[in-house]
Coordinates of C-alpha atoms (C1' of nucleotides) in Angstrom, one line a residue:
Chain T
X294 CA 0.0 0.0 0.0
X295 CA 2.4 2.1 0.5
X296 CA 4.9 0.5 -2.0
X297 CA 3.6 3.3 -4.4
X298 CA 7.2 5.5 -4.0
X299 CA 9.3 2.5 -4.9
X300 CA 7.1 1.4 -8.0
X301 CA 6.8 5.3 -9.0
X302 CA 10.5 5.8 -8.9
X303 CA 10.8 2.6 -10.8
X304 CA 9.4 4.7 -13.8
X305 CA 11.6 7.3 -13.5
X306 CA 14.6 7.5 -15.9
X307 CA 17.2 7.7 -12.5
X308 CA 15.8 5.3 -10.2
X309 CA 19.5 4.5 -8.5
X310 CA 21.3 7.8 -9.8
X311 CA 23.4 10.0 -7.7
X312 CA 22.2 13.0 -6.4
X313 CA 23.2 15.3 -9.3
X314 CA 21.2 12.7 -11.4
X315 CA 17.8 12.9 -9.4
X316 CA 18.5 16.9 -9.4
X317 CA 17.7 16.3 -13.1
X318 CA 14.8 14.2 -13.2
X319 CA 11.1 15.2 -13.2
X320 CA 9.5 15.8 -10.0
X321 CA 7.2 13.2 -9.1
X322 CA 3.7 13.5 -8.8
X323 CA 1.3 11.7 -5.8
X324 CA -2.1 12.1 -5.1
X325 CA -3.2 12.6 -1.3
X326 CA -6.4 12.3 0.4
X327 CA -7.6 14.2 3.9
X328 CA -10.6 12.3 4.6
X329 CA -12.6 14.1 7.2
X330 CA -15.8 12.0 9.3
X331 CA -17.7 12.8 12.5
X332 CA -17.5 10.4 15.0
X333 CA -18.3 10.8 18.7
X334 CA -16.0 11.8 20.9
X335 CA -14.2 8.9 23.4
X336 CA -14.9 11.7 26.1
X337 CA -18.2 13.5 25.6
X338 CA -19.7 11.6 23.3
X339 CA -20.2 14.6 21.2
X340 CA -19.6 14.4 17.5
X341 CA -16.3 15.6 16.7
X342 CA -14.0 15.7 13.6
X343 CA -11.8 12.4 13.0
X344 CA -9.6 11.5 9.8
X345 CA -8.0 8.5 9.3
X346 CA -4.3 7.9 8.9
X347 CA -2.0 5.2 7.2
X348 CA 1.3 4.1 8.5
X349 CA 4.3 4.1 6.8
X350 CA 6.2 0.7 6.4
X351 CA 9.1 1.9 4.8
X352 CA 11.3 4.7 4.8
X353 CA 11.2 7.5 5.1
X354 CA 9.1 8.2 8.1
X355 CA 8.9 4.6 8.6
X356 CA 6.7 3.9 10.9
X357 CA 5.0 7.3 11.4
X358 CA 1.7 8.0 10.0
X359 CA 0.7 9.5 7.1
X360 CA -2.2 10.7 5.0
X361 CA -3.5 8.0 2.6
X362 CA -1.9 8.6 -0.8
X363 CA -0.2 7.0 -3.8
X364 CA 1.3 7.3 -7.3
X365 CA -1.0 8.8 -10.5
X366 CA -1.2 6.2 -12.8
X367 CA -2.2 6.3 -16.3
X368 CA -5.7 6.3 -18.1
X369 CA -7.4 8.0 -14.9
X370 CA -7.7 11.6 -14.0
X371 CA -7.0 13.0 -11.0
X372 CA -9.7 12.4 -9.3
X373 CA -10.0 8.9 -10.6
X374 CA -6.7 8.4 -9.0
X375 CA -7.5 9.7 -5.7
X376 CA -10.6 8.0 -5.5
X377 CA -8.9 4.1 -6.2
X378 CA -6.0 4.7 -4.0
X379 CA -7.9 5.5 -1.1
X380 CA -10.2 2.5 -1.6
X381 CA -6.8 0.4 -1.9
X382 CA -5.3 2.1 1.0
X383 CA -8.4 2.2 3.7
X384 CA -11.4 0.6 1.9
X385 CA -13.5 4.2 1.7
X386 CA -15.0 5.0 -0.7
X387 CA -16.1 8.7 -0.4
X388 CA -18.8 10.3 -2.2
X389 CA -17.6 13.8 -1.7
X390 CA -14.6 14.3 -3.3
X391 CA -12.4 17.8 -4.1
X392 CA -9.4 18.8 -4.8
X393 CA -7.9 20.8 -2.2
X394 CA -4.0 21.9 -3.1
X395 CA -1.1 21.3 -4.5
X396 CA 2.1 20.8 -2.4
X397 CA 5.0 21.2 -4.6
X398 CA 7.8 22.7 -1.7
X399 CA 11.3 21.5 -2.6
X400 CA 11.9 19.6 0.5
X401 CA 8.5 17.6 1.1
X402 CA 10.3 14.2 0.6
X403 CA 14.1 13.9 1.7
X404 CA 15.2 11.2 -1.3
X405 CA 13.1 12.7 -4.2
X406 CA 11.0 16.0 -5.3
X407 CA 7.7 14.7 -5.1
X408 CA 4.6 17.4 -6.5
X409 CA 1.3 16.0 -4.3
X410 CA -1.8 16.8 -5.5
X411 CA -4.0 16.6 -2.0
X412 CA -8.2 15.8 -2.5
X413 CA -10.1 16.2 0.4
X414 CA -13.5 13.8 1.0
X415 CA -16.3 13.6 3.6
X416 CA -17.8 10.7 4.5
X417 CA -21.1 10.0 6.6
X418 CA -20.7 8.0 10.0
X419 CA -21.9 4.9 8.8
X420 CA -19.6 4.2 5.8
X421 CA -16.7 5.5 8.0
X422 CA -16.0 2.1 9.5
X423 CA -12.6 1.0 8.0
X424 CA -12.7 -2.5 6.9
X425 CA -10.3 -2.9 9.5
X426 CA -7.9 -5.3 7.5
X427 CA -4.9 -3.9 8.6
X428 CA -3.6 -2.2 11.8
X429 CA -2.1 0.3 9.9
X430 CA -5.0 2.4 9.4
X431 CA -6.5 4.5 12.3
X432 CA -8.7 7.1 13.0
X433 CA -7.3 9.9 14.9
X434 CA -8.8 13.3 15.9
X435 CA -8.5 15.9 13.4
X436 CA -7.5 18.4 15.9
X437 CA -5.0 16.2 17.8
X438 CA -3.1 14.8 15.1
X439 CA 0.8 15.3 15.7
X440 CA 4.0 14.3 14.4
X441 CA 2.8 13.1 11.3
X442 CA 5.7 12.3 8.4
X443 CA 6.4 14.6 5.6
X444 CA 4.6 17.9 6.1
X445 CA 1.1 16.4 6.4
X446 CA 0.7 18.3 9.4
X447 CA 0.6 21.6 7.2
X448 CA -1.4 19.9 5.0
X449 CA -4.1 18.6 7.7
X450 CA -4.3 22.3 9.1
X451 CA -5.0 23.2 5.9
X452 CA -7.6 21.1 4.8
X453 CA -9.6 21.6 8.4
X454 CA -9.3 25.1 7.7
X455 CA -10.7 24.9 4.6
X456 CA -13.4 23.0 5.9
X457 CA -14.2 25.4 8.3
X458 CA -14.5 28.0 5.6
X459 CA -16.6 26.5 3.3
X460 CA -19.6 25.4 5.6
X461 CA -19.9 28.9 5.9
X462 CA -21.7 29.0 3.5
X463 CA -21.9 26.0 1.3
X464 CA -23.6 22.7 1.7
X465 CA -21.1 20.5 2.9
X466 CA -22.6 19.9 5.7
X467 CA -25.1 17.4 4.4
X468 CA -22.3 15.0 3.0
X469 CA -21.5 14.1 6.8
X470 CA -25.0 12.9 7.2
X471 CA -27.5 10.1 5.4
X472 CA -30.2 10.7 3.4
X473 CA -32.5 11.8 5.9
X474 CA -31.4 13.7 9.0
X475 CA -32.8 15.7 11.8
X476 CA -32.2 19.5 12.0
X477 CA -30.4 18.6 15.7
X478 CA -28.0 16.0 14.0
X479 CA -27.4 18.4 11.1
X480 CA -26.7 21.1 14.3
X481 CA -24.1 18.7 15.6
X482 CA -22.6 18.6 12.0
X483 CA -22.0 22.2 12.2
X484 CA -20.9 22.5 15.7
X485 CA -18.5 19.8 14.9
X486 CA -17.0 21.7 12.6
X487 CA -16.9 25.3 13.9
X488 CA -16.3 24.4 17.4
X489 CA -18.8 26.3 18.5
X490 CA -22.4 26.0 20.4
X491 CA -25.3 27.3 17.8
X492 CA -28.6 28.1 19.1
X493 CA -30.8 25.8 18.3
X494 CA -34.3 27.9 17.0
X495 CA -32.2 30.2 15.2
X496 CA -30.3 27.5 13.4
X497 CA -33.6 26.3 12.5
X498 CA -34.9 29.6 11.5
X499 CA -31.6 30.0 9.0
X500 CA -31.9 26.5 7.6
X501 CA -35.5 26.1 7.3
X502 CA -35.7 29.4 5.2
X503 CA -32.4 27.7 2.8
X504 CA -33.4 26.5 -0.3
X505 CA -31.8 22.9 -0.9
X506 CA -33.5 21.6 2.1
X507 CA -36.5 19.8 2.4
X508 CA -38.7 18.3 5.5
X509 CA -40.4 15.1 4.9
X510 CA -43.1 13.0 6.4
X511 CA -40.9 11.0 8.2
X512 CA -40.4 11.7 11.9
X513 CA -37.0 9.7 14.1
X514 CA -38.5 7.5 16.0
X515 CA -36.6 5.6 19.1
X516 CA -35.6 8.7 21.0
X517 CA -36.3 9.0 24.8
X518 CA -38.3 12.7 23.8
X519 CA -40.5 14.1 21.3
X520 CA -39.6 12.7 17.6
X521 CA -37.9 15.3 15.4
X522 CA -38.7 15.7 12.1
X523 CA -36.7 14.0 9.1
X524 CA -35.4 16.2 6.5
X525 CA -33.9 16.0 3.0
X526 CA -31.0 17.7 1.3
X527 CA -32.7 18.4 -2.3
X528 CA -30.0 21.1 -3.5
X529 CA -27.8 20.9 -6.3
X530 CA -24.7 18.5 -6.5
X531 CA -21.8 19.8 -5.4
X532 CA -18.8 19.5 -7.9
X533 CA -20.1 21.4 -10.3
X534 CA -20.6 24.7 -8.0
X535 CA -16.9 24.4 -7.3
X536 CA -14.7 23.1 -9.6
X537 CA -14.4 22.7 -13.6
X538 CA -14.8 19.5 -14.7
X539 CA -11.4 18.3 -16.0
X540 CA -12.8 14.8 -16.2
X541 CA -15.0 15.8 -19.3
X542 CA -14.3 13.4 -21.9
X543 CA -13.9 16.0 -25.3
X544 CA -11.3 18.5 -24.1
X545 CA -7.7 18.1 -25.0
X546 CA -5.3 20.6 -22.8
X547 CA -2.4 21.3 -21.1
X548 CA 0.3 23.6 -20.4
Chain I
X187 CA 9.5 30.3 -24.7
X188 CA 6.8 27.7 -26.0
X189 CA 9.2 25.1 -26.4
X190 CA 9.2 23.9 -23.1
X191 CA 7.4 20.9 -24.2
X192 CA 10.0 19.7 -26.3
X193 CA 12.4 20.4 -23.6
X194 CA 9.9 18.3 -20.5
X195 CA 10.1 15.8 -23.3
X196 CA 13.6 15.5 -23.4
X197 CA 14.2 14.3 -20.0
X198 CA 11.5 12.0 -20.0
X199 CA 12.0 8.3 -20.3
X200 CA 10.5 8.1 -23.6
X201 CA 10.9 10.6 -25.4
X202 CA 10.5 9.4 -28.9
X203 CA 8.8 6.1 -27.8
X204 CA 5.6 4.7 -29.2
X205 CA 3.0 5.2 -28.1
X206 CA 2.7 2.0 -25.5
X207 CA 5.8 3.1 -24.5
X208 CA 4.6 6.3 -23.8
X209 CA 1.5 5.7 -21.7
X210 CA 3.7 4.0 -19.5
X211 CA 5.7 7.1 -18.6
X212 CA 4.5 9.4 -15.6
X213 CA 2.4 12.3 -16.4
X214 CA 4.7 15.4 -17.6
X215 CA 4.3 18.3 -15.4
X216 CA 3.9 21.9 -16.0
X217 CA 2.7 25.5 -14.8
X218 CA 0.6 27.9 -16.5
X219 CA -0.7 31.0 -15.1
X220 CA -3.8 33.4 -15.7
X221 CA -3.4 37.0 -15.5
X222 CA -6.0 39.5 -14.6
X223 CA -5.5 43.5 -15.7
X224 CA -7.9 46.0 -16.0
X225 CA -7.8 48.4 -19.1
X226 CA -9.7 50.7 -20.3
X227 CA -12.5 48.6 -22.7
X228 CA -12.2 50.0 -26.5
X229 CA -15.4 51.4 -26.6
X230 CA -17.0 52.7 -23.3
X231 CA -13.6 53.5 -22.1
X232 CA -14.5 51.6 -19.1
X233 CA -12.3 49.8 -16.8
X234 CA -12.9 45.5 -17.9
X235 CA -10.8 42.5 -17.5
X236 CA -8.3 41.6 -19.6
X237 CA -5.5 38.8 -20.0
X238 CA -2.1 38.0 -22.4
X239 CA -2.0 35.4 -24.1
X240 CA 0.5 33.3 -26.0
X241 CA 0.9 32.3 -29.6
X242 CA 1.7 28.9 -30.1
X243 CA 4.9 28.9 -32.3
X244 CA 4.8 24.8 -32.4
X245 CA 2.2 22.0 -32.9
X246 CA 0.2 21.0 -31.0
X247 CA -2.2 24.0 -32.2
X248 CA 0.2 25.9 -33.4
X249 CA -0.5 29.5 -34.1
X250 CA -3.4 29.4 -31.6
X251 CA -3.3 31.4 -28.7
X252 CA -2.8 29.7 -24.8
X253 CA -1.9 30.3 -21.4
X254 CA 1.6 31.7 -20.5
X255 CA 3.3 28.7 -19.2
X256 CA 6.4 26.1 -19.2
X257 CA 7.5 23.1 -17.4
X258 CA 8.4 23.2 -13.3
X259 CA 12.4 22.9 -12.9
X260 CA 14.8 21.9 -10.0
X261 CA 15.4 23.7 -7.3
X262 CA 12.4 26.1 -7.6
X263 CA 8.7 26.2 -6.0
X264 CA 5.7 25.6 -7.7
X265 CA 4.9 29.6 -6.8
X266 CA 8.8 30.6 -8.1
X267 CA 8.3 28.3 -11.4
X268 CA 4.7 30.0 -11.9
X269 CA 6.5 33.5 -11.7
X270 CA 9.6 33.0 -13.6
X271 CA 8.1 31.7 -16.3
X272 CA 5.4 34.8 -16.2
X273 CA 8.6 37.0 -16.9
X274 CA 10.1 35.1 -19.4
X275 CA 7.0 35.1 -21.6
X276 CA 5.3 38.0 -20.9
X277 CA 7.5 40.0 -19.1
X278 CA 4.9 40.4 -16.0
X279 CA 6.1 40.4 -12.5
X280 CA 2.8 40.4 -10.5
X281 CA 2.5 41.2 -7.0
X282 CA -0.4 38.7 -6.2
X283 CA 0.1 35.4 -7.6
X284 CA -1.8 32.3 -6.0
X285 CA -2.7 28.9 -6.9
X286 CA -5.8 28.4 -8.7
X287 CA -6.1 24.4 -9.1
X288 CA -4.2 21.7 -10.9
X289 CA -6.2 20.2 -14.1
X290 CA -5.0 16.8 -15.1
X291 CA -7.7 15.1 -17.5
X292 CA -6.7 12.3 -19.8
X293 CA -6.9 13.8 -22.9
X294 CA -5.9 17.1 -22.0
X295 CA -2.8 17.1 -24.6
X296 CA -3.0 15.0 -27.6
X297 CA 0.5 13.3 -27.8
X298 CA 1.4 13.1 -24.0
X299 CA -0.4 13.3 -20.9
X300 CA 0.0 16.8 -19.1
X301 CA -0.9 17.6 -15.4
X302 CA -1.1 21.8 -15.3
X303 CA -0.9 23.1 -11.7
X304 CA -2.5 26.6 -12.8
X305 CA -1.8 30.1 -10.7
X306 CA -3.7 33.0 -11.2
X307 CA -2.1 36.8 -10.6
X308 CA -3.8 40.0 -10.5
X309 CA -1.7 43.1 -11.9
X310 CA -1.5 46.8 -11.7
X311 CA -2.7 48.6 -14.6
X312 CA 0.7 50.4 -14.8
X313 CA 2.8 47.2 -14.6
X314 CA 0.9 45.6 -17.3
X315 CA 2.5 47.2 -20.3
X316 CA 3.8 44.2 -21.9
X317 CA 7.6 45.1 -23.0
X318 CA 6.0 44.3 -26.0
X319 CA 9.4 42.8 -27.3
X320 CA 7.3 40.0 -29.3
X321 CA 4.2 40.0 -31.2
X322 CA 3.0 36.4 -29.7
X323 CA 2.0 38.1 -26.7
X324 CA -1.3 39.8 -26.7
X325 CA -4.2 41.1 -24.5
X326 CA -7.8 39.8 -24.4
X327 CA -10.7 40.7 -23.1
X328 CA -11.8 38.0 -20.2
X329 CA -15.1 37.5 -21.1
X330 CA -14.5 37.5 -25.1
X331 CA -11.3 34.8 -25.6
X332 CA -12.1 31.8 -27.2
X333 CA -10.8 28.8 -30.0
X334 CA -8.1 28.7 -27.0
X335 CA -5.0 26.0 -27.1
X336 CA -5.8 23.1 -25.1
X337 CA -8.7 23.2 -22.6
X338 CA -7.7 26.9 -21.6
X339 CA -11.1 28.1 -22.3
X340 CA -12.1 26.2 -19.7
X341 CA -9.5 27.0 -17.7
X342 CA -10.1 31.2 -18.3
X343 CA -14.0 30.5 -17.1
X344 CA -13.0 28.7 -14.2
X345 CA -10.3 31.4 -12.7
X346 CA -13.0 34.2 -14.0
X347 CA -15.4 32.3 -11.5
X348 CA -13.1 32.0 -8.6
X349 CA -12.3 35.5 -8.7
X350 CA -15.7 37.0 -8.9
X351 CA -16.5 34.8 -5.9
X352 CA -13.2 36.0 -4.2
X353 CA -14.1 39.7 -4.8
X354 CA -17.1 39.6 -2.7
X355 CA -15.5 39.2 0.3
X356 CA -12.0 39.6 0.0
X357 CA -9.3 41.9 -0.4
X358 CA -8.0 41.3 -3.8
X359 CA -9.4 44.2 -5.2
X360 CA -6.8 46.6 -4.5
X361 CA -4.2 44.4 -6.0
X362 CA -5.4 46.3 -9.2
X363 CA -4.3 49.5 -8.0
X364 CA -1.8 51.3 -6.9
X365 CA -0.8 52.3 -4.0
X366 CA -2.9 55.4 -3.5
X367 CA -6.4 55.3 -5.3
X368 CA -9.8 56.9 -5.4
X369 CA -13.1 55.3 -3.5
X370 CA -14.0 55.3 -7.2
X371 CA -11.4 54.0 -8.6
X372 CA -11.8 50.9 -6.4
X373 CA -15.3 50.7 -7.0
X374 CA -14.6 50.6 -10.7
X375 CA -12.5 47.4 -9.9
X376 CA -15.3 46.1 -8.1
X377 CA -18.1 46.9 -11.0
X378 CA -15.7 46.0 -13.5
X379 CA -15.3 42.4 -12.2
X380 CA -18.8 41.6 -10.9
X381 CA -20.1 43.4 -14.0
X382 CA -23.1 45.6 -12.5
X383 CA -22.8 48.8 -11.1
X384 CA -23.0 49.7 -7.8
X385 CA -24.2 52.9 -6.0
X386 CA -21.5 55.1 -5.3
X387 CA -22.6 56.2 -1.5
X388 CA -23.2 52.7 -0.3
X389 CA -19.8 51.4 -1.8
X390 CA -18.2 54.5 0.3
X391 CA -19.8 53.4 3.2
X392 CA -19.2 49.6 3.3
X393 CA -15.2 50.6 2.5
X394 CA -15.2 52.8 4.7
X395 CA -16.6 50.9 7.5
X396 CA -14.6 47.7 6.3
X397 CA -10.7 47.4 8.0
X398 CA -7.8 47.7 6.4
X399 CA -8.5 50.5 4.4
X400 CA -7.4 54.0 5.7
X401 CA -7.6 57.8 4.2
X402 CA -4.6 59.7 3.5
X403 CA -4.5 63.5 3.7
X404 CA -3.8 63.2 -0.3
X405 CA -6.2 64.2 -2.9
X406 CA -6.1 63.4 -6.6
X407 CA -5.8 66.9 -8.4
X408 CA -6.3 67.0 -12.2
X409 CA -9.4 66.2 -12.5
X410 CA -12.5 68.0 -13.7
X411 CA -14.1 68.7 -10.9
X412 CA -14.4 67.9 -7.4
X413 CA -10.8 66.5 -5.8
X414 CA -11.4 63.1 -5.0
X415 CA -9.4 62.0 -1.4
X416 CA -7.1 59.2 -1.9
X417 CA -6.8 56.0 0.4
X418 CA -4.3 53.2 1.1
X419 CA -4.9 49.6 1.6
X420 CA -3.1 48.6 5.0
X421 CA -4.4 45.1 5.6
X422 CA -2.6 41.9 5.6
X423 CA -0.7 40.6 2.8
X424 CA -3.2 37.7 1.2
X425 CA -1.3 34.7 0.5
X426 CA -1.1 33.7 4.1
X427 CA -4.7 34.0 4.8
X428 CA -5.6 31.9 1.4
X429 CA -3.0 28.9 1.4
X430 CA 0.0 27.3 3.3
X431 CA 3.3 28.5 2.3
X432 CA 4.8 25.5 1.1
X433 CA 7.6 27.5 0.4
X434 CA 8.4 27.8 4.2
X435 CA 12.3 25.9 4.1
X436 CA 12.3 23.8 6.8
X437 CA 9.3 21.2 6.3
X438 CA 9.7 18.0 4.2
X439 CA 6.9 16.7 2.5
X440 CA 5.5 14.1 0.1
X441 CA 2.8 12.0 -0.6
Chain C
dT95 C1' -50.3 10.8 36.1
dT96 C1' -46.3 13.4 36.4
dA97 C1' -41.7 14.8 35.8
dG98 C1' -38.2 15.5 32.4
dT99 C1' -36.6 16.6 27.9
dT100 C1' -36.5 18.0 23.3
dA101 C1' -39.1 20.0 19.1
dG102 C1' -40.4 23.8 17.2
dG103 C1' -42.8 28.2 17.1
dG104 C1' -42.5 33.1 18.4
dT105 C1' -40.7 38.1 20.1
dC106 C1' -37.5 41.9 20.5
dA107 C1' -33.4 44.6 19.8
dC108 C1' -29.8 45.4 16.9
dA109 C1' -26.9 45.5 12.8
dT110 C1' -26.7 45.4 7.7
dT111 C1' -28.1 46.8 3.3
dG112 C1' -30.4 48.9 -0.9
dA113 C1' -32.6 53.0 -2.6
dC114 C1' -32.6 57.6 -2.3
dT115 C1' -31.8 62.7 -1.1
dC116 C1' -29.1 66.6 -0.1
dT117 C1' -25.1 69.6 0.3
dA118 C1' -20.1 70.7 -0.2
dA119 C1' -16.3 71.4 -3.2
dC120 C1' -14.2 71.8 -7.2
dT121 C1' -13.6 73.1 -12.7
dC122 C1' -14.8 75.4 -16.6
dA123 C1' -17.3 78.6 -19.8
dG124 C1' -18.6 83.1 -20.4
Chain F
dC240 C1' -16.1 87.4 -11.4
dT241 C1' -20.2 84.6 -11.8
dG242 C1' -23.0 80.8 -12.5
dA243 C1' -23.6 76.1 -14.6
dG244 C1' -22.2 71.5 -14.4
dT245 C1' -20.2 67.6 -12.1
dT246 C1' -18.5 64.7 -8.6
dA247 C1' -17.4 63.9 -3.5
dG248 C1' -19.3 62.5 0.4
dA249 C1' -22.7 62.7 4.3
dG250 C1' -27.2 61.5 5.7
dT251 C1' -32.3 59.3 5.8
dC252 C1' -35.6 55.5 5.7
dA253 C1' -37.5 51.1 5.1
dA254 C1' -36.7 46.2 4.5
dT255 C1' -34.2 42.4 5.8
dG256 C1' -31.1 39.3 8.4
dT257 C1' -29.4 37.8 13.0
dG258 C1' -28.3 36.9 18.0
dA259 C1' -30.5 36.3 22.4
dC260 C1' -34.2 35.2 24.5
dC261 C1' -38.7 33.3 25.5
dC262 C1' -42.9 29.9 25.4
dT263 C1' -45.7 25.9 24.4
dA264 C1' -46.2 21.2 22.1
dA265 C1' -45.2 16.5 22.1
dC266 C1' -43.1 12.7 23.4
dT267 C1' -40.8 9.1 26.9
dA268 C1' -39.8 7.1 31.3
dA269 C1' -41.0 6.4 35.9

DNA sequence: TTAGTTAGGGTCACATTGACTCTAACTCAG
DNA sequence: CTGAGTTAGAGTCAATGTGACCCTAACTAA
């Protein structure tokens, strides 16, 4: 799994060179993925913002953790690539999925200059368990993570911020949850995220008057108080709002 | 200055291989940039977006017009490739330059496969007299380029989108001016890239009630009538508050 | 039946914003 | 020197959005 630097340098034209050799070759490019879930906290229970985390079996960083990534590999796009590595590497499969930055610093990797291309995904609490294969994949706090390899770190930091940023407006949000949610559970998402208590009727009040959301007839049922009402995320999809679509099958560019 | 493809190419594995050969060579990468003025429009005289563009001097789509760009070398940044290869094409040196998102379809060139990590820079209106050395270096309106090289086009729409977004809360609009300017100079920017006017005593209010923007005791003589006062823009510099500096030196990254 | 808890509706004060009016300050024509 | 024309810049008013509070409805558990 994470074999991907030895097979990608095995490409390269100076896989064994000297160091005035690699100076001369290509950077290499990787694709990486900060998945985001909400998953109760061990303490209060709350929901609270988790990613999972891969760890390294070879140098460098060997044995620290990293995000989940891997080598771009021909006849698939970007997000293509993104999207079958991090199956490969923790069995998600996210259906939110955007590209977030690229990290092209000079010293990211100590052998090689490696370009990553990081994705960022949300995925709802159910499909968040990890097929648990391995014990080299764990889910860690997103606010807590330390001492990850590489500069990961920056790159987590960013991605949460980003996150943070974007619910401000957007409709994230609803990519955390199921089909149907409750207005409190949708509350939590949102409080998750901006670590911060909202009030409850005026949350309602803003969301209720949002177009893109929808109450149905369907009430929660099971809970030890009144049933809250079940509602539906009708808006638009969200790729298309915020980024081009380079997948699109008749373009030809570059440079 | 085009023929940076021919020179990616040469330090590929493959160079002249067929074409099994080369699908099984990593994706070439490169750096283009978009480039945001205001001039005067032809006929109202008006302040509107325009952009340089290149003249393809080699196939593919030769003698079309395209991005500046050229291929990311050793020892330099993403951000340092984007803006040395600005000046060696155009002969811009943009203040604001930030990344805009990396495009790597299939298809996007015909021969080899291309990822483009794309900036985008706003200049001064000063600054962006091209030195005018070469005739393959032109200006275009924003909203008026087309039969682009590549999938530019859809490139151009894309960084038009993200900036009209950008303007509405951001500070990027005095990266078009100078360092002194008028109220209504700066609400020309602002009308010129949203593309509606807007009333002139509001604007002066929400500016002026926004931070980071202070009066001088100047006053822009010359004109016809009224003296206008003029005003500086001391908030923070942008690139920190948009995305991490992956230049910083001492972090090592990768995947 | 009653206590406890959440759902969900409402009120009030305050800030923000669009549309508009009015006056101050300057230039230019005569 | 005088008045017309034009822009700068301050102010008004109504509509709307928002935070901080209520209050009652509806359900569960004891």
């Amino acid at each position: 799994m994470s074999e991907w630097y030895q097979h990608a340098a095995a490409v390269l034209p100076n896989p064994s060179g000297n160091i005035a050799e690699r100076r001369m070759a290509p950077p290499a490019l990787a694709i990486s993925t900060v998945i985001f879930a909400l998953k109760p906290s061990v303490n209060s229970g709350r929901p609270t913002l988790w990613l999972p985390l891969v760890r390294r079996i070879r140098e460098p960083f060997k044995g620290q953790w990293a995000l989940p990534g891997g080598p771009l590999v021909h006849d698939e796009s970007l997000q293509e690539a993104a999207s079958r590595n991090l199956l490969e590497t923790t069995g998600l499969a996210p259906r939110y999925l955007e590209q977030l930055y690229a990290f092209g610093g000079l010293h990211r990797s100590p052998s090689q200059r490696v370009v990553s291309i990081v994705y960022w995904a949300l995925v709802q609490s159910e499909e968040a368990e990890l097929p648990g294969e391995e014990e080299n994949v764990r889910w860690f706090r997103a606010d807590r993570v330390q001492g990850l390899a590489f500069d990961h770190q920056e790159i987590v930091d960013y991605a949460l911020w980003r996150l943070r940023n974007k619910m401000e407006y957007a409709s994230i949000a609803y990519h955390f949850l199921g089909e149907y949610f409750t207005l409190a559970q949708l509350r939590e998402v949102y409080e998750a995220v901006l670590d911060r208590p909202l009030d409850p009727a005026n949350f309602r009040r803003h969301v209720t008057n949002a177009a893109g959301i929808e109450p149905s007839d369907r009430y929660l049922q099971g809970g030890k108080h009144r049933p809250p009402r079940l509602y539906r995320y009708t808006g638009p999809a969200p790729s298309s709002t915020t980024a081009p679509n380079s997948t699109s099958a008749e373009n030809r560019g570059t440079p």
